[in-house]
mmCIF file of C-alpha atoms and ligand atoms in Angstrom:
data_model
loop_
_atom_site.group_PDB
_atom_site.id
_atom_site.type_symbol
_atom_site.label_atom_id
_atom_site.label_comp_id
_atom_site.label_asym_id
_atom_site.label_seq_id
_atom_site.Cartn_x
_atom_site.Cartn_y
_atom_site.Cartn_z
ATOM 1 C CA UNK A 1 25.287 -25.474 -9.132
ATOM 2 C CA UNK A 2 22.125 -25.346 -11.236
ATOM 3 C CA UNK A 3 20.835 -28.405 -9.464
ATOM 4 C CA UNK A 4 21.229 -26.685 -6.139
ATOM 5 C CA UNK A 5 19.306 -23.743 -7.530
ATOM 6 C CA UNK A 6 16.464 -26.000 -8.649
ATOM 7 C CA UNK A 7 16.274 -27.699 -5.259
ATOM 8 C CA UNK A 8 16.203 -24.348 -3.561
ATOM 9 C CA UNK A 9 13.245 -23.229 -5.672
ATOM 10 C CA UNK A 10 11.406 -26.456 -4.907
ATOM 11 C CA UNK A 11 11.975 -25.931 -1.218
ATOM 12 C CA UNK A 12 10.629 -22.394 -1.422
ATOM 13 C CA UNK A 13 7.562 -23.598 -3.293
ATOM 14 C CA UNK A 14 6.907 -26.265 -0.680
ATOM 15 C CA UNK A 15 7.143 -23.735 2.114
ATOM 16 C CA UNK A 16 4.601 -21.587 0.330
ATOM 17 C CA UNK A 17 2.304 -24.552 -0.183
ATOM 18 C CA UNK A 18 2.525 -25.413 3.522
ATOM 19 C CA UNK A 19 2.003 -21.768 4.391
ATOM 20 C CA UNK A 20 5.237 -21.828 6.344
ATOM 21 C CA UNK A 21 5.877 -18.110 6.443
ATOM 22 C CA UNK A 22 8.882 -18.182 8.783
ATOM 23 C CA UNK A 23 10.596 -20.933 6.815
ATOM 24 C CA UNK A 24 9.932 -19.156 3.548
ATOM 25 C CA UNK A 25 11.232 -15.820 4.831
ATOM 26 C CA UNK A 26 14.419 -17.395 6.171
ATOM 27 C CA UNK A 27 15.252 -19.123 2.913
ATOM 28 C CA UNK A 28 14.020 -16.454 0.549
ATOM 29 C CA UNK A 29 15.601 -13.415 2.177
ATOM 30 C CA UNK A 30 18.959 -15.185 2.205
ATOM 31 C CA UNK A 31 19.084 -14.921 -1.573
ATOM 32 C CA UNK A 32 20.432 -11.985 -3.538
ATOM 33 C CA UNK A 33 17.567 -9.667 -4.534
ATOM 34 C CA UNK A 34 18.121 -10.476 -8.231
ATOM 35 C CA UNK A 35 17.646 -14.180 -7.492
ATOM 36 C CA UNK A 36 14.598 -13.336 -5.378
ATOM 37 C CA UNK A 37 13.189 -11.479 -8.376
ATOM 38 C CA UNK A 38 13.867 -14.421 -10.707
ATOM 39 C CA UNK A 39 11.954 -16.758 -8.410
ATOM 40 C CA UNK A 40 9.219 -14.231 -7.854
ATOM 41 C CA UNK A 41 8.366 -13.503 -11.483
ATOM 42 C CA UNK A 42 8.250 -17.210 -12.326
ATOM 43 C CA UNK A 43 5.374 -17.803 -9.889
ATOM 44 C CA UNK A 44 1.673 -17.789 -10.647
ATOM 45 C CA UNK A 45 -0.234 -14.679 -9.630
ATOM 46 C CA UNK A 46 -1.936 -16.471 -6.727
ATOM 47 C CA UNK A 47 1.464 -17.414 -5.300
ATOM 48 C CA UNK A 48 2.744 -13.884 -5.699
ATOM 49 C CA UNK A 49 -0.303 -12.580 -3.824
ATOM 50 C CA UNK A 50 0.629 -14.942 -1.012
ATOM 51 C CA UNK A 51 4.246 -13.737 -1.042
ATOM 52 C CA UNK A 52 3.109 -10.114 -0.723
ATOM 53 C CA UNK A 53 1.525 -11.019 2.605
ATOM 54 C CA UNK A 54 4.751 -12.686 3.795
ATOM 55 C CA UNK A 55 7.123 -9.821 3.036
ATOM 56 C CA UNK A 56 7.329 -6.166 4.068
ATOM 57 C CA UNK A 57 6.975 -3.285 1.579
ATOM 58 C CA UNK A 58 10.710 -2.702 1.970
ATOM 59 C CA UNK A 59 11.525 -6.315 1.123
ATOM 60 C CA UNK A 60 9.242 -6.243 -1.911
ATOM 61 C CA UNK A 61 10.775 -2.901 -2.960
ATOM 62 C CA UNK A 62 14.212 -4.543 -3.169
ATOM 63 C CA UNK A 63 12.785 -7.178 -5.495
ATOM 64 C CA UNK A 64 11.068 -4.564 -7.674
ATOM 65 C CA UNK A 65 14.370 -2.664 -7.985
ATOM 66 C CA UNK A 66 16.005 -5.785 -9.395
ATOM 67 C CA UNK A 67 13.561 -6.089 -12.278
ATOM 68 C CA UNK A 68 14.785 -4.142 -15.304
ATOM 69 C CA UNK A 69 11.623 -4.152 -17.395
ATOM 70 C CA UNK A 70 9.516 -1.238 -16.187
ATOM 71 C CA UNK A 71 6.372 -2.615 -17.817
ATOM 72 C CA UNK A 72 6.775 -5.800 -15.844
ATOM 73 C CA UNK A 73 7.271 -3.959 -12.559
ATOM 74 C CA UNK A 74 4.245 -1.803 -13.332
ATOM 75 C CA UNK A 75 2.111 -4.924 -13.798
ATOM 76 C CA UNK A 76 3.324 -6.346 -10.497
ATOM 77 C CA UNK A 77 2.665 -3.086 -8.663
ATOM 78 C CA UNK A 78 -0.818 -3.025 -10.202
ATOM 79 C CA UNK A 79 -1.708 -6.477 -8.896
ATOM 80 C CA UNK A 80 -0.890 -5.476 -5.298
ATOM 81 C CA UNK A 81 -3.336 -3.964 -2.876
ATOM 82 C CA UNK A 82 -3.059 -0.196 -3.665
ATOM 83 C CA UNK A 83 -2.123 0.776 -0.134
ATOM 84 C CA UNK A 84 0.604 -1.858 -0.021
ATOM 85 C CA UNK A 85 1.743 -0.887 -3.516
ATOM 86 C CA UNK A 86 2.103 2.749 -2.528
ATOM 87 C CA UNK A 87 4.254 1.710 0.441
ATOM 88 C CA UNK A 88 6.410 -0.391 -1.894
ATOM 89 C CA UNK A 89 6.846 2.581 -4.248
ATOM 90 C CA UNK A 90 7.726 4.824 -1.304
ATOM 91 C CA UNK A 91 10.425 2.370 -0.190
ATOM 92 C CA UNK A 92 12.012 2.253 -3.633
ATOM 93 C CA UNK A 93 14.570 4.853 -4.595
ATOM 94 C CA UNK A 94 12.635 7.796 -5.997
ATOM 95 C CA UNK A 95 14.087 7.591 -9.513
ATOM 96 C CA UNK A 96 13.071 3.961 -9.916
ATOM 97 C CA UNK A 97 9.605 4.623 -8.522
ATOM 98 C CA UNK A 98 9.213 7.418 -11.068
ATOM 99 C CA UNK A 99 10.237 5.127 -13.930
ATOM 100 C CA UNK A 100 7.438 2.750 -12.969
ATOM 101 C CA UNK A 101 4.847 5.473 -12.447
ATOM 102 C CA UNK A 102 5.711 6.866 -15.874
ATOM 103 C CA UNK A 103 4.369 3.606 -17.313
ATOM 104 C CA UNK A 104 0.949 4.241 -15.739
ATOM 105 C CA UNK A 105 -1.854 6.566 -16.701
ATOM 106 C CA UNK A 106 -2.318 9.898 -14.925
ATOM 107 C CA UNK A 107 -5.237 8.779 -12.748
ATOM 108 C CA UNK A 108 -3.287 5.828 -11.399
ATOM 109 C CA UNK A 109 -0.277 7.978 -10.624
ATOM 110 C CA UNK A 110 -2.471 10.492 -8.786
ATOM 111 C CA UNK A 111 -4.190 7.812 -6.716
ATOM 112 C CA UNK A 112 -0.881 6.261 -5.654
ATOM 113 C CA UNK A 113 0.519 9.642 -4.701
ATOM 114 C CA UNK A 114 -2.487 10.543 -2.547
ATOM 115 C CA UNK A 115 -2.197 7.437 -0.366
ATOM 116 C CA UNK A 116 1.595 7.593 -0.160
ATOM 117 C CA UNK A 117 3.499 9.010 2.803
ATOM 118 C CA UNK A 118 3.947 12.709 1.994
ATOM 119 C CA UNK A 119 7.728 13.005 1.995
ATOM 120 C CA UNK A 120 8.115 10.155 -0.491
ATOM 121 C CA UNK A 121 5.245 11.546 -2.568
ATOM 122 C CA UNK A 122 6.843 15.013 -2.671
ATOM 123 C CA UNK A 123 10.119 13.614 -3.907
ATOM 124 C CA UNK A 124 8.390 11.600 -6.597
ATOM 125 C CA UNK A 125 6.211 14.540 -7.692
ATOM 126 C CA UNK A 126 9.336 16.651 -7.996
ATOM 127 C CA UNK A 127 11.012 14.078 -10.266
ATOM 128 C CA UNK A 128 7.892 13.572 -12.377
ATOM 129 C CA UNK A 129 8.246 17.187 -13.576
ATOM 130 C CA UNK A 130 11.381 16.491 -15.581
ATOM 131 C CA UNK A 131 11.158 15.558 -19.194
ATOM 132 C CA UNK A 132 11.718 11.961 -20.165
ATOM 133 C CA UNK A 133 15.254 10.949 -21.127
ATOM 134 C CA UNK A 134 16.826 13.961 -19.439
ATOM 135 C CA UNK A 135 19.218 14.033 -16.485
ATOM 136 C CA UNK A 136 16.392 15.207 -14.230
ATOM 137 C CA UNK A 137 14.249 12.201 -15.063
ATOM 138 C CA UNK A 138 16.919 9.587 -14.356
ATOM 139 C CA UNK A 139 18.629 11.169 -11.353
ATOM 140 C CA UNK A 140 17.981 10.246 -7.769
ATOM 141 C CA UNK A 141 17.793 12.697 -4.895
ATOM 142 C CA UNK A 142 19.372 10.331 -2.365
ATOM 143 C CA UNK A 143 22.939 11.691 -2.448
ATOM 144 C CA UNK A 144 25.422 12.637 0.259
ATOM 145 C CA UNK A 145 26.409 16.274 0.539
ATOM 146 C CA UNK A 146 28.566 18.060 3.083
ATOM 147 C CA UNK A 147 29.699 21.660 3.578
ATOM 148 C CA UNK A 148 33.171 22.801 2.628
ATOM 149 C CA UNK A 149 33.812 24.242 6.103
ATOM 150 C CA UNK A 150 33.109 20.920 7.840
ATOM 151 C CA UNK A 151 35.959 18.732 9.042
ATOM 152 C CA UNK A 152 36.639 15.193 7.881
ATOM 153 C CA UNK A 153 35.451 13.935 11.273
ATOM 154 C CA UNK A 154 32.116 15.769 11.069
ATOM 155 C CA UNK A 155 31.620 14.524 7.534
ATOM 156 C CA UNK A 156 32.379 10.941 8.540
ATOM 157 C CA UNK A 157 29.767 11.191 11.312
ATOM 158 C CA UNK A 158 27.213 12.574 8.858
ATOM 159 C CA UNK A 159 28.072 9.831 6.393
ATOM 160 C CA UNK A 160 27.286 7.177 9.008
ATOM 161 C CA UNK A 161 23.850 8.690 9.560
ATOM 162 C CA UNK A 162 22.979 9.132 5.890
ATOM 163 C CA UNK A 163 24.624 6.077 4.355
ATOM 164 C CA UNK A 164 21.669 3.683 4.825
ATOM 165 C CA UNK A 165 19.446 5.792 2.554
ATOM 166 C CA UNK A 166 21.994 6.996 0.011
ATOM 167 C CA UNK A 167 22.127 5.616 -3.519
ATOM 168 C CA UNK A 168 25.919 5.623 -3.400
ATOM 169 C CA UNK A 169 28.307 6.609 -0.628
ATOM 170 C CA UNK A 170 31.335 6.528 -2.863
ATOM 171 C CA UNK A 171 31.285 10.251 -3.679
ATOM 172 C CA UNK A 172 30.512 13.094 -1.312
ATOM 173 C CA UNK A 173 29.438 16.358 -2.886
ATOM 174 C CA UNK A 174 30.544 19.580 -1.257
ATOM 175 C CA UNK A 175 28.373 22.687 -0.925
ATOM 176 C CA UNK A 176 29.122 26.276 0.045
ATOM 177 C CA UNK A 177 26.966 28.351 2.396
ATOM 178 C CA UNK A 178 24.558 29.130 -0.481
ATOM 179 C CA UNK A 179 24.191 25.395 -1.130
ATOM 180 C CA UNK A 180 26.014 25.603 -4.443
ATOM 181 C CA UNK A 181 28.051 22.625 -5.567
ATOM 182 C CA UNK A 182 31.708 23.641 -5.176
ATOM 183 C CA UNK A 183 33.569 20.361 -4.807
ATOM 184 C CA UNK A 184 33.595 16.594 -4.636
ATOM 185 C CA UNK A 185 35.623 13.944 -2.875
ATOM 186 C CA UNK A 186 35.621 10.175 -2.911
ATOM 187 C CA UNK A 187 35.073 8.021 0.141
ATOM 188 C CA UNK A 188 38.714 7.023 -0.198
ATOM 189 C CA UNK A 189 39.766 10.697 -0.036
ATOM 190 C CA UNK A 190 37.712 11.107 3.152
ATOM 191 C CA UNK A 191 38.963 7.963 4.869
ATOM 192 C CA UNK A 192 42.641 8.802 4.395
ATOM 193 C CA UNK A 193 42.311 12.421 5.597
ATOM 194 C CA UNK A 194 43.268 13.321 9.180
ATOM 195 C CA UNK A 195 40.152 13.936 11.326
ATOM 196 C CA UNK A 196 40.563 17.696 11.697
ATOM 197 C CA UNK A 197 41.159 18.378 7.984
ATOM 198 C CA UNK A 198 38.692 20.823 6.450
ATOM 199 C CA UNK A 199 36.769 19.366 3.555
ATOM 200 C CA UNK A 200 37.634 22.347 1.351
ATOM 201 C CA UNK A 201 41.307 21.447 1.576
ATOM 202 C CA UNK A 202 40.842 17.900 0.303
ATOM 203 C CA UNK A 203 37.978 18.313 -2.175
ATOM 204 C CA UNK A 204 38.362 18.361 -5.944
ATOM 205 C CA UNK A 205 37.140 21.795 -7.039
ATOM 206 C CA UNK A 206 36.714 21.153 -10.743
ATOM 207 C CA UNK A 207 33.463 19.252 -10.485
ATOM 208 C CA UNK A 208 32.087 17.675 -13.630
ATOM 209 C CA UNK A 209 28.323 18.186 -13.421
ATOM 210 C CA UNK A 210 25.369 18.073 -15.810
ATOM 211 C CA UNK A 211 22.292 20.261 -16.036
ATOM 212 C CA UNK A 212 18.874 18.765 -15.336
ATOM 213 C CA UNK A 213 17.803 19.089 -18.967
ATOM 214 C CA UNK A 214 20.776 17.250 -20.455
ATOM 215 C CA UNK A 215 19.985 14.296 -22.702
ATOM 216 C CA UNK A 216 20.618 10.884 -21.162
ATOM 217 C CA UNK A 217 22.661 9.661 -24.118
ATOM 218 C CA UNK A 218 25.155 12.504 -23.686
ATOM 219 C CA UNK A 219 25.396 11.676 -20.000
ATOM 220 C CA UNK A 220 26.167 8.047 -20.826
ATOM 221 C CA UNK A 221 29.004 9.287 -23.023
ATOM 222 C CA UNK A 222 30.361 11.524 -20.234
ATOM 223 C CA UNK A 223 30.198 8.657 -17.783
ATOM 224 C CA UNK A 224 32.295 6.564 -20.186
ATOM 225 C CA UNK A 225 34.759 9.399 -20.816
ATOM 226 C CA UNK A 226 35.367 10.373 -17.202
ATOM 227 C CA UNK A 227 34.959 6.903 -15.664
ATOM 228 C CA UNK A 228 33.111 8.235 -12.630
ATOM 229 C CA UNK A 229 30.683 6.011 -10.751
ATOM 230 C CA UNK A 230 28.210 8.889 -10.470
ATOM 231 C CA UNK A 231 27.645 12.391 -11.858
ATOM 232 C CA UNK A 232 25.956 15.272 -10.045
ATOM 233 C CA UNK A 233 22.991 17.112 -11.579
ATOM 234 C CA UNK A 234 22.672 20.858 -10.969
ATOM 235 C CA UNK A 235 20.249 23.664 -11.748
ATOM 236 C CA UNK A 236 21.272 26.866 -13.545
ATOM 237 C CA UNK A 237 22.597 28.309 -10.275
ATOM 238 C CA UNK A 238 24.730 25.259 -9.493
ATOM 239 C CA UNK A 239 22.432 23.994 -6.741
ATOM 240 C CA UNK A 240 22.782 20.235 -6.424
ATOM 241 C CA UNK A 241 19.525 18.543 -7.476
ATOM 242 C CA UNK A 242 20.502 14.895 -7.618
ATOM 243 C CA UNK A 243 22.970 12.328 -8.845
ATOM 244 C CA UNK A 244 23.044 9.835 -11.670
ATOM 245 C CA UNK A 245 24.815 6.589 -10.879
ATOM 246 C CA UNK A 246 26.502 4.223 -13.264
ATOM 247 C CA UNK A 247 23.721 1.630 -12.898
ATOM 248 C CA UNK A 248 21.139 4.205 -14.050
ATOM 249 C CA UNK A 249 23.378 4.756 -17.071
ATOM 250 C CA UNK A 250 23.627 1.047 -17.805
ATOM 251 C CA UNK A 251 19.835 0.986 -18.057
ATOM 252 C CA UNK A 252 19.991 3.970 -20.436
ATOM 253 C CA UNK A 253 22.572 2.303 -22.653
ATOM 254 C CA UNK A 254 20.483 -0.833 -22.837
ATOM 255 C CA UNK A 255 17.398 1.222 -23.735
ATOM 256 C CA UNK A 256 19.244 3.256 -26.384
ATOM 257 C CA UNK A 257 20.784 0.116 -27.868
ATOM 258 C CA UNK A 258 17.385 -1.496 -28.317
ATOM 259 C CA UNK A 259 15.981 1.784 -29.755
ATOM 260 C CA UNK A 260 18.816 1.851 -32.292
ATOM 261 C CA UNK A 261 18.169 -1.776 -33.066
ATOM 262 C CA UNK A 262 14.486 -1.080 -33.790
ATOM 263 C CA UNK A 263 15.495 1.831 -36.007
ATOM 264 C CA UNK A 264 17.823 -0.492 -37.860
ATOM 265 C CA UNK A 265 15.027 -2.984 -38.271
ATOM 266 C CA UNK A 266 12.863 -0.121 -39.563
ATOM 267 C CA UNK A 267 15.459 0.808 -42.159
ATOM 268 C CA UNK A 268 15.706 -2.744 -43.429
ATOM 269 C CA UNK A 269 11.973 -2.599 -44.256
ATOM 270 C CA UNK A 270 12.880 -0.382 -47.215
ATOM 271 C CA UNK A 271 14.515 -3.364 -48.864
ATOM 272 C CA UNK A 272 11.332 -5.371 -48.725
ATOM 273 C CA UNK A 273 9.484 -5.550 -52.010
ATOM 274 C CA UNK A 274 6.254 -3.695 -51.227
ATOM 275 C CA UNK A 275 3.946 -1.095 -52.767
ATOM 276 C CA UNK A 276 6.616 1.609 -53.501
HETATM 277 P P1 ATP B 301 41.616 7.039 -7.645
HETATM 278 O O1 ATP B 301 41.130 6.620 -9.018
HETATM 279 O O2 ATP B 301 42.388 8.310 -7.662
HETATM 280 O O3 ATP B 301 42.255 5.939 -6.915
HETATM 281 P P2 ATP B 301 39.127 6.546 -6.371
HETATM 282 O O4 ATP B 301 39.238 5.210 -6.931
HETATM 283 O O5 ATP B 301 38.990 6.743 -4.910
HETATM 284 O O6 ATP B 301 40.305 7.458 -6.818
HETATM 285 P P3 ATP B 301 37.422 7.416 -8.499
HETATM 286 O O7 ATP B 301 36.044 6.960 -8.663
HETATM 287 O O8 ATP B 301 38.437 6.868 -9.425
HETATM 288 O O9 ATP B 301 37.855 7.221 -6.997
HETATM 289 O O10 ATP B 301 37.435 8.982 -8.514
HETATM 290 C C1 ATP B 301 38.645 9.683 -8.558
HETATM 291 C C2 ATP B 301 38.445 11.119 -8.103
HETATM 292 O O11 ATP B 301 37.491 11.742 -8.910
HETATM 293 C C3 ATP B 301 37.964 11.247 -6.675
HETATM 294 O O12 ATP B 301 38.977 11.751 -5.879
HETATM 295 C C4 ATP B 301 36.817 12.236 -6.736
HETATM 296 O O13 ATP B 301 37.060 13.319 -5.895
HETATM 297 C C5 ATP B 301 36.819 12.716 -8.155
HETATM 298 N N1 ATP B 301 35.454 12.885 -8.685
HETATM 299 C C6 ATP B 301 34.360 12.125 -8.491
HETATM 300 N N2 ATP B 301 33.285 12.617 -9.119
HETATM 301 C C7 ATP B 301 33.701 13.723 -9.749
HETATM 302 C C8 ATP B 301 33.069 14.702 -10.559
HETATM 303 N N3 ATP B 301 31.762 14.630 -10.850
HETATM 304 N N4 ATP B 301 33.820 15.724 -11.020
HETATM 305 C C9 ATP B 301 35.132 15.805 -10.736
HETATM 306 N N5 ATP B 301 35.781 14.940 -9.976
HETATM 307 C C10 ATP B 301 35.090 13.904 -9.476
HETATM 308 MG MG1 MG B 302 39.785 4.957 -9.211
#
C-alpha cells in the first residue's frame, strides 16, 4: 500500500514538472483532502506556488481545512497572493478561517477582510468578537434551522437547498416565530416522519445548548457526556448563534492535552537542581 502511495506522489511530481495541469488536477483531486494536504505540505514553496495556480480557492480551502496546525496554515495563507488568499479564507468554514486569522497580526487581518467578499467578511468579523477558548470562538454559523410550524416535507426541501453549505446536516435545530431555539431533531427523525408531520410534533424539546461565553473545556466534557455530534450555541435570549461539532471539540481536546502536558513539564522543572 505504501509503495502505491509513493508511486502516486512521484506521478504527481512529474505532472507538476511537465506543467501538466489537467493531469495533475485529475490525479490530485481524486485523493482525500487529508492526503492532498500531506502531499502539499511536503513540497517546496516554488512547487506550492505552482499548485495554487492549478487549483481553485475552493479546492485549496479544502486542503487548508485538513491541516490541524493553525500556525502552519497561517504560513501557507501568507505565501499566497493576498487576493487569492482572501478567496481561500472566504471558502473555508468561518470558524476555521477565524482560527487562522487569530494567528495573524491586526493589520493583516484587516487587509484580508477588506478584500474579501462582504458576506464572508461579515461572518468572520462577527466570530472574531468572541473571546478565545469560548463557545463563540469555536462555533460555526453554518447550521441548519427550521421553524416548528413547518412540515417534514418543507424541512426536507429546505435541507436539500442548505445541505451543501452546512457544517453538519445530522441535526436540525428548530426555531419559534421569534427565532428562539425551541427544539432539535436528527436527520433520522426527519427521514422517518410522514411528509405532512409538523416539526413541532417530532422535535425533542429539551435542547441541550451552551452560551456563547462558555469555556471550551466544559463543552468538550458535555459533548462526551451527552454523546451528541454537535451542540447549539445560544445568546442570553435563546437565539441560535451557531453550532459546535464534534470535530471542533477533538481539536480542543488535543490543544488542552498539549497545554496540560506543557504544564506538567513546567512542574517537573522544580525538581531540577537550580538556584533555589
Ligand atoms: P438514536 O441514538 O436515538 O438512534 P440518532 O442516532 O439518530 O438517534 P443521535 O445523534 O444519537 O441520533 O441523537 C439522538 C437524539 O438526540 C436525536 O433524536 C436528536 O433529536 C437529539 N439531540 C441532538 N442534539 C441534541 C441537543 N443538543 N439537545 C437535546 N437533544 C439533542
Ligand atoms: Mg445514536
